[in-house]
C-alpha positions as a printed Julia matrix, in Angstrom:
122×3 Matrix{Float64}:
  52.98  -8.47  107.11
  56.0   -7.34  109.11
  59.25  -6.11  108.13
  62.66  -7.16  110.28
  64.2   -4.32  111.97
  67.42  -4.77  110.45
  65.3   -3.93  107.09
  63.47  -0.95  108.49
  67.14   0.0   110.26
  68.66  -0.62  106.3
  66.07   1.37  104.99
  65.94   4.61  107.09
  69.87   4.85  106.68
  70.04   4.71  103.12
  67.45   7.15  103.08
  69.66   9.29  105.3
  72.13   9.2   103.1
  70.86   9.89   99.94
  68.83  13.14  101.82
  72.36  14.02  102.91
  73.91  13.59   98.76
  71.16  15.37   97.27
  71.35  18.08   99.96
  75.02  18.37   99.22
  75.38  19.28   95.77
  72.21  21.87   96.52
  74.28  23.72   98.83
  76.48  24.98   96.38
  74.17  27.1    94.79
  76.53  30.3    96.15
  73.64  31.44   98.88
  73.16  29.96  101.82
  70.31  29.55  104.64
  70.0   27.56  107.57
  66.94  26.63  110.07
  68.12  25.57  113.71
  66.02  22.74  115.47
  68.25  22.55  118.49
  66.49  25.92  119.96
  63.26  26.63  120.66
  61.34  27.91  117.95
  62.27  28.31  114.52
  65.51  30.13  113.16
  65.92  31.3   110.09
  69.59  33.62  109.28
  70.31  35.27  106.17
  72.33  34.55  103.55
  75.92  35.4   103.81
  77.34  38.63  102.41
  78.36  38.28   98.71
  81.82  40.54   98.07
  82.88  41.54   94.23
  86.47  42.54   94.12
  86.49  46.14   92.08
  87.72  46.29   88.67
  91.36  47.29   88.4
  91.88  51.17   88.1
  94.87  53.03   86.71
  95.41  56.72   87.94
  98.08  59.18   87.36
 100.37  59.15   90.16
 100.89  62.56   92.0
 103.08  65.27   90.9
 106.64  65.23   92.86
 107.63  68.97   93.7
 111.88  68.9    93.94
 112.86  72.08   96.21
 115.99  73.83   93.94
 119.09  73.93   96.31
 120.3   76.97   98.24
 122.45  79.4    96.52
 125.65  78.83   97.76
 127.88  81.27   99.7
 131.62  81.76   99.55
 133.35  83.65  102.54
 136.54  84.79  103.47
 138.51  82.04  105.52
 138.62  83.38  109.15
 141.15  82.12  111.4
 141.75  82.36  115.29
 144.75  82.42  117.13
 144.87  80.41  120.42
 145.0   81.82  123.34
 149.34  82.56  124.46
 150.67  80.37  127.02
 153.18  81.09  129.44
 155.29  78.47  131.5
 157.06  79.05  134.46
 160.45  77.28  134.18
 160.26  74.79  136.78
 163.35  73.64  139.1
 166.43  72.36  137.18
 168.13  69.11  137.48
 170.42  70.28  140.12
 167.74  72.36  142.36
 166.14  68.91  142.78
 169.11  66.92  143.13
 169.87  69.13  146.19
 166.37  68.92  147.68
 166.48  65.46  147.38
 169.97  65.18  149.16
 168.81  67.64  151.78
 165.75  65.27  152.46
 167.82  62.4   152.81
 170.08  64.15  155.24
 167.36  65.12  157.46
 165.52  61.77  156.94
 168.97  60.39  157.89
 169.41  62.53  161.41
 165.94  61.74  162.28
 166.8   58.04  162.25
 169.86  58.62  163.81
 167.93  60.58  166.8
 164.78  58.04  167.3
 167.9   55.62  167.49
 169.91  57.1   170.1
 167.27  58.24  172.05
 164.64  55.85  172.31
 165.57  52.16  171.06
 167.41  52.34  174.13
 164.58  52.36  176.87
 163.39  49.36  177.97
């Protein structure tokens, strides 16, 4: 007697399958282990690390030292006098008003000689 391959095919999958359910809910078991068959040879790891958080602890905390302030210190208010400054008194209104008419006069005579004595010469 011989089976169909669709019925050999229908066979080997749900067998697959049910292999891969059962294997499932075994893997939560909290360890694990794994064999590799794509190497050569056989490979067997070991189980994961398994980490416990630490029970809360409560400890004093550490003592705060607080320096005392400085004594304070009162003095005397001490004062100092800037340094005296002297001005010369500069030129008055009028010493400049007849510096500035003497420079006009001899800007003036200047003109007046470039004028006579060379616009002339061609």
């Amino acid at each position: 007697m011989t089976f169909p391959r669709t019925a050999l095919k229908l066979a080997l999958s749900c067998t697959m399958a049910a292999g891969a359910l059962f294997g499932v809910t075994s893997a939560t078991a909290g360890t694990s282990w794994s064999i590799g068959v794509s190497v050569p040879g056989v490979v067997v790891s070991e189980p994961a690390p398994v980490y416990y958080e630490p029970a809360p602890v409560y400890s004093r905390p550490a003592p705060v030292y607080v320096q005392p302030a400085p004594p304070v210190r009162y003095q005397a208010p001490s004062y100092a006098a800037p340094a005296p400054v002297y001005y010369e008194p500069g030129p008055s209104w009028e010493e400049r008003r007849a510096e500035r008419r003497e420079w006009r006069r001899r800007e003036w005579e200047r003109r007046e000689y470039y004028r006579r004595y060379h616009e002339d010469r061609d």
